[in-house]
Short mmCIF file of the C-alpha atoms (twelve columns), coordinates in Angstrom:
data_MODEL
# 
_entry.id   MODEL 
# 
loop_
_atom_site.group_PDB 
_atom_site.id 
_atom_site.type_symbol 
_atom_site.label_atom_id 
_atom_site.label_alt_id 
_atom_site.label_comp_id 
_atom_site.label_asym_id 
_atom_site.label_seq_id 
_atom_site.Cartn_x 
_atom_site.Cartn_y 
_atom_site.Cartn_z 
_atom_site.pdbx_PDB_model_num 
ATOM 1   C CA . MET A 1   97.644  34.883 75.179 1 
ATOM 2   C CA . PRO A 2   100.772 37.112 75.455 1 
ATOM 3   C CA . GLU A 3   100.084 40.619 76.742 1 
ATOM 4   C CA . SER A 4   101.142 42.223 73.444 1 
ATOM 5   C CA . SER A 5   98.773  40.001 71.447 1 
ATOM 6   C CA . ALA A 6   95.929  40.766 73.840 1 
ATOM 7   C CA . GLN A 7   96.590  44.500 73.486 1 
ATOM 8   C CA . LEU A 8   96.511  44.279 69.698 1 
ATOM 9   C CA . LYS A 9   93.296  42.263 69.788 1 
ATOM 10  C CA . ALA A 10  91.669  44.752 72.171 1 
ATOM 11  C CA . TRP A 11  92.376  47.812 70.045 1 
ATOM 12  C CA . LEU A 12  92.567  46.680 66.415 1 
ATOM 13  C CA . ARG A 13  89.961  44.820 64.365 1 
ATOM 14  C CA . ARG A 14  90.702  42.942 61.138 1 
ATOM 15  C CA . PHE A 15  87.520  42.316 59.135 1 
ATOM 16  C CA . SER A 16  89.091  40.783 56.017 1 
ATOM 17  C CA . PRO A 17  92.135  38.479 55.888 1 
ATOM 18  C CA . ALA A 18  95.110  40.003 54.081 1 
ATOM 19  C CA . GLY A 19  98.110  38.113 55.387 1 
ATOM 20  C CA . ASP A 20  100.120 38.605 52.199 1 
ATOM 21  C CA . ALA A 21  99.413  42.327 51.880 1 
ATOM 22  C CA . MET A 22  102.381 44.572 51.171 1 
ATOM 23  C CA . SER A 23  101.088 47.361 53.424 1 
ATOM 24  C CA . SER A 24  98.649  48.013 56.244 1 
ATOM 25  C CA . LEU A 25  96.106  50.761 56.805 1 
ATOM 26  C CA . VAL A 26  95.095  51.658 60.365 1 
ATOM 27  C CA . CYS A 27  91.663  53.335 60.401 1 
ATOM 28  C CA . LEU A 28  90.370  55.539 63.210 1 
ATOM 29  C CA . PRO A 29  86.632  56.287 63.425 1 
ATOM 30  C CA . HIS A 30  84.692  59.469 64.083 1 
ATOM 31  C CA . ALA A 31  83.157  60.698 67.352 1 
ATOM 32  C CA . GLY A 32  80.606  58.159 68.517 1 
ATOM 33  C CA . GLY A 33  81.856  55.733 65.875 1 
ATOM 34  C CA . SER A 34  83.250  52.221 66.093 1 
ATOM 35  C CA . ALA A 35  85.588  49.940 64.188 1 
ATOM 36  C CA . SER A 36  82.752  48.432 62.148 1 
ATOM 37  C CA . PHE A 37  82.359  51.744 60.300 1 
ATOM 38  C CA . PHE A 38  85.369  50.636 58.236 1 
ATOM 39  C CA . PHE A 39  84.070  47.161 57.374 1 
ATOM 40  C CA . PRO A 40  83.226  48.137 53.759 1 
ATOM 41  C CA . LEU A 41  86.653  49.704 53.312 1 
ATOM 42  C CA . ALA A 42  88.426  46.639 54.677 1 
ATOM 43  C CA . ARG A 43  86.472  44.335 52.377 1 
ATOM 44  C CA . ALA A 44  87.174  46.524 49.334 1 
ATOM 45  C CA . LEU A 45  90.937  46.851 49.927 1 
ATOM 46  C CA . ALA A 46  91.654  43.230 50.858 1 
ATOM 47  C CA . PRO A 47  93.748  41.300 50.109 1 
ATOM 48  C CA . GLU A 48  96.112  43.965 48.697 1 
ATOM 49  C CA . VAL A 49  95.944  46.057 51.875 1 
ATOM 50  C CA . ASP A 50  95.625  44.791 55.431 1 
ATOM 51  C CA . VAL A 51  93.035  47.103 57.023 1 
ATOM 52  C CA . LEU A 52  93.039  47.348 60.814 1 
ATOM 53  C CA . ALA A 53  90.240  49.380 62.392 1 
ATOM 54  C CA . VAL A 54  90.648  50.892 65.840 1 
ATOM 55  C CA . GLN A 55  87.982  49.999 68.409 1 
ATOM 56  C CA . TYR A 56  87.711  52.716 71.054 1 
ATOM 57  C CA . PRO A 57  86.774  51.675 74.613 1 
ATOM 58  C CA . GLY A 58  83.118  51.907 75.566 1 
ATOM 59  C CA . ARG A 59  81.542  50.695 72.326 1 
ATOM 60  C CA . GLN A 60  80.402  47.455 70.732 1 
ATOM 61  C CA . ASP A 61  82.444  44.570 72.155 1 
ATOM 62  C CA . ARG A 62  84.249  47.023 74.474 1 
ATOM 63  C CA . HIS A 63  81.016  48.441 75.893 1 
ATOM 64  C CA . HIS A 64  81.965  47.321 79.414 1 
ATOM 65  C CA . GLU A 65  85.109  49.506 79.423 1 
ATOM 66  C CA . PRO A 66  85.077  53.178 80.424 1 
ATOM 67  C CA . SER A 67  85.395  55.657 77.583 1 
ATOM 68  C CA . ILE A 68  88.454  57.889 77.314 1 
ATOM 69  C CA . GLY A 69  87.462  61.538 77.254 1 
ATOM 70  C CA . ASN A 70  90.575  63.256 75.942 1 
ATOM 71  C CA . VAL A 71  92.553  63.047 72.722 1 
ATOM 72  C CA . PRO A 72  96.104  62.805 74.196 1 
ATOM 73  C CA . GLU A 73  95.328  59.790 76.401 1 
ATOM 74  C CA . LEU A 74  93.414  58.032 73.659 1 
ATOM 75  C CA . ALA A 75  96.278  58.691 71.223 1 
ATOM 76  C CA . ASP A 76  98.761  57.285 73.760 1 
ATOM 77  C CA . ARG A 77  96.793  54.066 74.073 1 
ATOM 78  C CA . ILE A 78  96.323  53.656 70.325 1 
ATOM 79  C CA . THR A 79  100.028 54.295 69.765 1 
ATOM 80  C CA . ASP A 80  100.895 51.538 72.240 1 
ATOM 81  C CA . ALA A 81  98.843  49.124 70.133 1 
ATOM 82  C CA . VAL A 82  100.098 50.325 66.744 1 
ATOM 83  C CA . ARG A 83  103.716 49.940 67.804 1 
ATOM 84  C CA . LEU A 84  103.052 46.198 68.287 1 
ATOM 85  C CA . MET A 85  102.067 45.684 64.640 1 
ATOM 86  C CA . ASP A 86  104.300 43.783 62.263 1 
ATOM 87  C CA . ASP A 87  107.028 45.642 60.409 1 
ATOM 88  C CA . ARG A 88  105.353 46.033 57.017 1 
ATOM 89  C CA . PRO A 89  104.791 49.631 55.774 1 
ATOM 90  C CA . PHE A 90  101.608 51.187 57.096 1 
ATOM 91  C CA . ALA A 91  99.499  54.307 56.714 1 
ATOM 92  C CA . LEU A 92  96.899  55.942 58.953 1 
ATOM 93  C CA . PHE A 93  93.376  56.944 57.936 1 
ATOM 94  C CA . GLY A 94  91.237  58.931 60.346 1 
ATOM 95  C CA . HIS A 95  87.778  60.398 59.838 1 
ATOM 96  C CA . SER A 96  86.638  63.452 61.836 1 
ATOM 97  C CA . MET A 97  87.797  62.840 65.425 1 
ATOM 98  C CA . GLY A 98  89.828  59.973 63.995 1 
ATOM 99  C CA . ALA A 99  91.786  62.452 61.863 1 
ATOM 100 C CA . LEU A 100 93.043  64.235 64.976 1 
ATOM 101 C CA . LEU A 101 93.951  60.897 66.522 1 
ATOM 102 C CA . ALA A 102 95.787  59.759 63.389 1 
ATOM 103 C CA . TYR A 103 97.810  62.977 63.481 1 
ATOM 104 C CA . GLU A 104 98.613  62.567 67.182 1 
ATOM 105 C CA . VAL A 105 99.522  58.894 66.811 1 
ATOM 106 C CA . ALA A 106 101.881 59.726 63.943 1 
ATOM 107 C CA . LEU A 107 103.532 62.407 66.071 1 
ATOM 108 C CA . ARG A 108 104.027 59.988 68.953 1 
ATOM 109 C CA . LEU A 109 105.537 57.271 66.790 1 
ATOM 110 C CA . ALA A 110 107.999 59.702 65.278 1 
ATOM 111 C CA . ALA A 111 108.891 61.289 68.630 1 
ATOM 112 C CA . ASP A 112 109.734 57.826 69.977 1 
ATOM 113 C CA . GLY A 113 111.980 57.097 67.005 1 
ATOM 114 C CA . LEU A 114 109.642 54.373 65.752 1 
ATOM 115 C CA . PRO A 115 108.660 53.714 62.145 1 
ATOM 116 C CA . ALA A 116 106.292 56.468 61.085 1 
ATOM 117 C CA . PRO A 117 103.370 56.017 58.701 1 
ATOM 118 C CA . SER A 118 104.118 56.209 55.000 1 
ATOM 119 C CA . ARG A 119 101.186 58.625 54.699 1 
ATOM 120 C CA . VAL A 120 98.488  60.078 56.926 1 
ATOM 121 C CA . PHE A 121 95.001  60.365 55.424 1 
ATOM 122 C CA . VAL A 122 92.854  62.887 57.295 1 
ATOM 123 C CA . SER A 123 89.168  62.980 56.429 1 
ATOM 124 C CA . GLY A 124 86.339  65.292 57.407 1 
ATOM 125 C CA . ARG A 125 88.376  67.351 59.859 1 
ATOM 126 C CA . ARG A 126 89.868  70.820 59.814 1 
ATOM 127 C CA . ALA A 127 93.568  71.246 60.581 1 
ATOM 128 C CA . PRO A 128 94.531  70.929 64.263 1 
ATOM 129 C CA . SER A 129 95.538  74.595 64.359 1 
ATOM 130 C CA . ARG A 130 92.058  75.726 63.289 1 
ATOM 131 C CA . TYR A 131 89.679  75.944 66.222 1 
ATOM 132 C CA . ARG A 132 85.980  76.699 66.471 1 
ATOM 133 C CA . ASP A 133 84.087  77.484 69.648 1 
ATOM 134 C CA . ASP A 134 82.086  74.256 69.511 1 
ATOM 135 C CA . ARG A 135 80.414  73.140 72.737 1 
ATOM 136 C CA . PHE A 136 78.141  70.353 71.625 1 
ATOM 137 C CA . HIS A 137 79.190  68.209 74.595 1 
ATOM 138 C CA . LEU A 138 77.402  70.772 76.792 1 
ATOM 139 C CA . SER A 139 74.299  71.063 74.612 1 
ATOM 140 C CA . SER A 140 70.897  69.614 75.360 1 
ATOM 141 C CA . ASP A 141 70.030  66.161 74.079 1 
ATOM 142 C CA . SER A 142 67.695  67.673 71.498 1 
ATOM 143 C CA . ASP A 143 70.432  69.998 70.179 1 
ATOM 144 C CA . VAL A 144 72.948  67.170 69.967 1 
ATOM 145 C CA . LEU A 145 70.442  64.995 68.118 1 
ATOM 146 C CA . ALA A 146 69.589  67.813 65.729 1 
ATOM 147 C CA . HIS A 147 73.300  68.295 65.031 1 
ATOM 148 C CA . LEU A 148 73.792  64.594 64.340 1 
ATOM 149 C CA . ARG A 149 70.824  64.509 61.993 1 
ATOM 150 C CA . ARG A 150 72.227  67.466 60.054 1 
ATOM 151 C CA . LEU A 151 75.481  65.594 59.640 1 
ATOM 152 C CA . GLY A 152 73.566  62.539 58.439 1 
ATOM 153 C CA . GLY A 153 76.033  60.041 59.801 1 
ATOM 154 C CA . PRO A 154 75.605  56.265 59.712 1 
ATOM 155 C CA . GLY A 155 73.088  55.119 62.283 1 
ATOM 156 C CA . SER A 156 71.796  58.622 63.002 1 
ATOM 157 C CA . THR A 157 68.216  57.486 62.390 1 
ATOM 158 C CA . ALA A 158 68.681  54.716 64.960 1 
ATOM 159 C CA . LEU A 159 68.881  57.445 67.599 1 
ATOM 160 C CA . ASP A 160 65.103  57.787 67.278 1 
ATOM 161 C CA . ASP A 161 64.913  54.637 69.405 1 
ATOM 162 C CA . PRO A 162 64.953  55.689 73.098 1 
ATOM 163 C CA . GLU A 163 67.050  52.702 74.241 1 
ATOM 164 C CA . ILE A 164 69.690  53.189 71.572 1 
ATOM 165 C CA . ARG A 165 69.707  56.924 72.234 1 
ATOM 166 C CA . ALA A 166 70.266  56.357 75.949 1 
ATOM 167 C CA . MET A 167 73.299  54.176 75.209 1 
ATOM 168 C CA . ALA A 168 74.746  56.301 72.414 1 
ATOM 169 C CA . LEU A 169 74.475  59.859 73.704 1 
ATOM 170 C CA . PRO A 170 76.968  59.457 76.596 1 
ATOM 171 C CA . LEU A 171 79.552  58.076 74.141 1 
ATOM 172 C CA . ILE A 172 78.922  60.885 71.683 1 
ATOM 173 C CA . ARG A 173 79.218  63.527 74.409 1 
ATOM 174 C CA . ASN A 174 82.431  61.889 75.629 1 
ATOM 175 C CA . ASP A 175 83.975  62.053 72.173 1 
ATOM 176 C CA . TYR A 176 82.745  65.578 71.486 1 
ATOM 177 C CA . HIS A 177 84.274  66.706 74.760 1 
ATOM 178 C CA . ALA A 178 87.600  65.129 73.763 1 
ATOM 179 C CA . VAL A 179 87.617  66.935 70.424 1 
ATOM 180 C CA . GLU A 180 86.297  70.291 71.624 1 
ATOM 181 C CA . VAL A 181 88.858  70.736 74.432 1 
ATOM 182 C CA . TYR A 182 91.767  69.432 72.328 1 
ATOM 183 C CA . ARG A 183 94.636  71.808 71.575 1 
ATOM 184 C CA . HIS A 184 97.578  70.823 69.419 1 
ATOM 185 C CA . ASP A 185 101.272 71.381 70.140 1 
ATOM 186 C CA . PRO A 186 102.512 73.961 67.584 1 
ATOM 187 C CA . SER A 187 106.105 72.750 67.985 1 
ATOM 188 C CA . ALA A 188 105.322 69.214 66.788 1 
ATOM 189 C CA . VAL A 189 105.304 68.843 63.002 1 
ATOM 190 C CA . LEU A 190 105.189 65.708 60.889 1 
ATOM 191 C CA . ASN A 191 107.544 65.022 58.021 1 
ATOM 192 C CA . CYS A 192 105.415 62.573 56.061 1 
ATOM 193 C CA . PRO A 193 102.903 63.036 53.250 1 
ATOM 194 C CA . VAL A 194 99.410  64.070 54.284 1 
ATOM 195 C CA . THR A 195 96.328  63.593 52.139 1 
ATOM 196 C CA . VAL A 196 93.257  65.570 53.154 1 
ATOM 197 C CA . LEU A 197 89.826  64.314 52.083 1 
ATOM 198 C CA . THR A 198 86.745  66.452 52.476 1 
ATOM 199 C CA . GLY A 199 83.181  66.726 51.255 1 
ATOM 200 C CA . ASP A 200 82.268  69.785 49.237 1 
ATOM 201 C CA . ARG A 201 79.207  70.353 51.447 1 
ATOM 202 C CA . ASP A 202 80.787  69.568 54.808 1 
ATOM 203 C CA . ALA A 203 79.771  72.392 57.164 1 
ATOM 204 C CA . LEU A 204 82.463  71.311 59.631 1 
ATOM 205 C CA . VAL A 205 85.407  71.856 57.269 1 
ATOM 206 C CA . SER A 206 85.894  74.904 55.063 1 
ATOM 207 C CA . PRO A 207 88.340  74.785 52.107 1 
ATOM 208 C CA . ASP A 208 90.711  77.066 54.028 1 
ATOM 209 C CA . GLU A 209 90.556  74.815 57.101 1 
ATOM 210 C CA . ALA A 210 91.291  71.770 54.945 1 
ATOM 211 C CA . HIS A 211 94.287  73.357 53.216 1 
ATOM 212 C CA . ALA A 212 95.668  74.446 56.604 1 
ATOM 213 C CA . TRP A 213 96.799  70.851 57.181 1 
ATOM 214 C CA . ALA A 214 99.827  71.758 55.049 1 
ATOM 215 C CA . GLY A 215 101.187 73.657 58.048 1 
ATOM 216 C CA . HIS A 216 101.374 70.463 60.108 1 
ATOM 217 C CA . THR A 217 103.916 68.559 58.045 1 
ATOM 218 C CA . THR A 218 107.124 69.258 56.189 1 
ATOM 219 C CA . GLY A 219 106.102 66.581 53.713 1 
ATOM 220 C CA . PRO A 220 103.826 67.082 50.709 1 
ATOM 221 C CA . THR A 221 100.141 67.761 51.306 1 
ATOM 222 C CA . ASP A 222 97.277  67.358 48.886 1 
ATOM 223 C CA . VAL A 223 93.578  68.080 49.337 1 
ATOM 224 C CA . VAL A 224 90.957  65.921 47.631 1 
ATOM 225 C CA . THR A 225 87.399  67.266 47.596 1 
ATOM 226 C CA . LEU A 226 84.564  64.864 46.863 1 
ATOM 227 C CA . PRO A 227 80.810  65.417 46.527 1 
ATOM 228 C CA . GLY A 228 78.934  65.197 49.812 1 
ATOM 229 C CA . GLY A 229 78.698  66.387 53.377 1 
ATOM 230 C CA . HIS A 230 80.547  65.365 56.523 1 
ATOM 231 C CA . PHE A 231 80.027  61.669 55.802 1 
ATOM 232 C CA . TYR A 232 80.755  61.975 52.084 1 
ATOM 233 C CA . LEU A 233 82.767  58.735 52.173 1 
ATOM 234 C CA . ALA A 234 79.616  56.648 52.687 1 
ATOM 235 C CA . ASP A 235 78.347  57.784 49.256 1 
ATOM 236 C CA . GLN A 236 81.752  58.033 47.592 1 
ATOM 237 C CA . ASN A 237 83.091  54.678 48.722 1 
ATOM 238 C CA . GLU A 238 84.393  53.646 45.290 1 
ATOM 239 C CA . GLN A 239 86.279  56.902 44.804 1 
ATOM 240 C CA . VAL A 240 87.793  56.705 48.293 1 
ATOM 241 C CA . VAL A 241 88.823  53.088 47.805 1 
ATOM 242 C CA . ASP A 242 90.406  53.889 44.438 1 
ATOM 243 C CA . LEU A 243 92.354  56.802 45.913 1 
ATOM 244 C CA . LEU A 244 93.603  54.724 48.852 1 
ATOM 245 C CA . ARG A 245 94.539  51.810 46.635 1 
ATOM 246 C CA . ARG A 246 96.566  54.022 44.300 1 
ATOM 247 C CA . ARG A 247 98.354  55.877 47.091 1 
ATOM 248 C CA . LEU A 248 99.122  52.764 49.106 1 
ATOM 249 C CA . ALA A 249 100.377 50.901 46.042 1 
ATOM 250 C CA . ALA A 250 103.169 53.434 45.856 1 
ATOM 251 C CA . VAL A 251 104.347 52.672 49.390 1 
ATOM 252 C CA . THR A 252 107.845 51.200 49.599 1 
ATOM 253 C CA . ALA A 253 109.914 49.914 52.481 1 
ATOM 254 C CA . GLN A 254 112.229 52.943 52.420 1 
ATOM 255 C CA . GLU A 255 113.254 54.656 55.648 1 
ATOM 256 C CA . THR A 256 110.243 56.399 57.161 1 
ATOM 257 C CA . PRO A 257 110.242 60.069 58.219 1 
ATOM 258 C CA . HIS A 258 110.447 61.536 61.696 1 
ATOM 259 C CA . LEU A 259 109.735 64.845 63.364 1 
ATOM 260 C CA . ARG A 260 111.989 67.652 62.272 1 
# 
């Protein structure tokens, strides 16, 4: 297998065939998450949209690989894989930690003069310029577990099993560390449309923090608020799919934007 093909296979998962799709959607999961989180989305959007879900090192079929504990390095590696995709129009969709990575990947593609995403969808994450003094990666296991249960994410109840908890907590701490020490570059600004999705009861994203994404692009920004908490998209799957389908249907093969 050529090195480029192996790199694509290592980082990107395709759960539903969509070889004739007019556009692609690269999905980046949350802290502690894996590519399979986007299986329902891939199934719902195929065959109109080719959904490719990023698999971070250290989880599922990449469990034997060391995790990457900082956003810039992880974004570099994901960008290397995304740049090997075919030349059809594509968008990025990131949830929580994945939203920061989608933003950083888009910046890297544009800085390198490569085709930029037609749109960046950022979900469940405040703007990169809005920081909180979160230190969950330093918290006790019981505090981290309590936090995860409050968020109500997929698989949170599985953490009641001691064996699963022992495997999952190091990954979660790794990802929380990456997010909590991350600082954006104020000089780097996108010039592509950004759609912000948030739950109306998400304690991790205030309305002001969601609207602040507008300061990170010279393109248009819109904020879509749906019922639910941090993992609103699990309960609002149909609404999210409909929104993505409508936005991606408008994608054309026109020249893509770059950093200003």
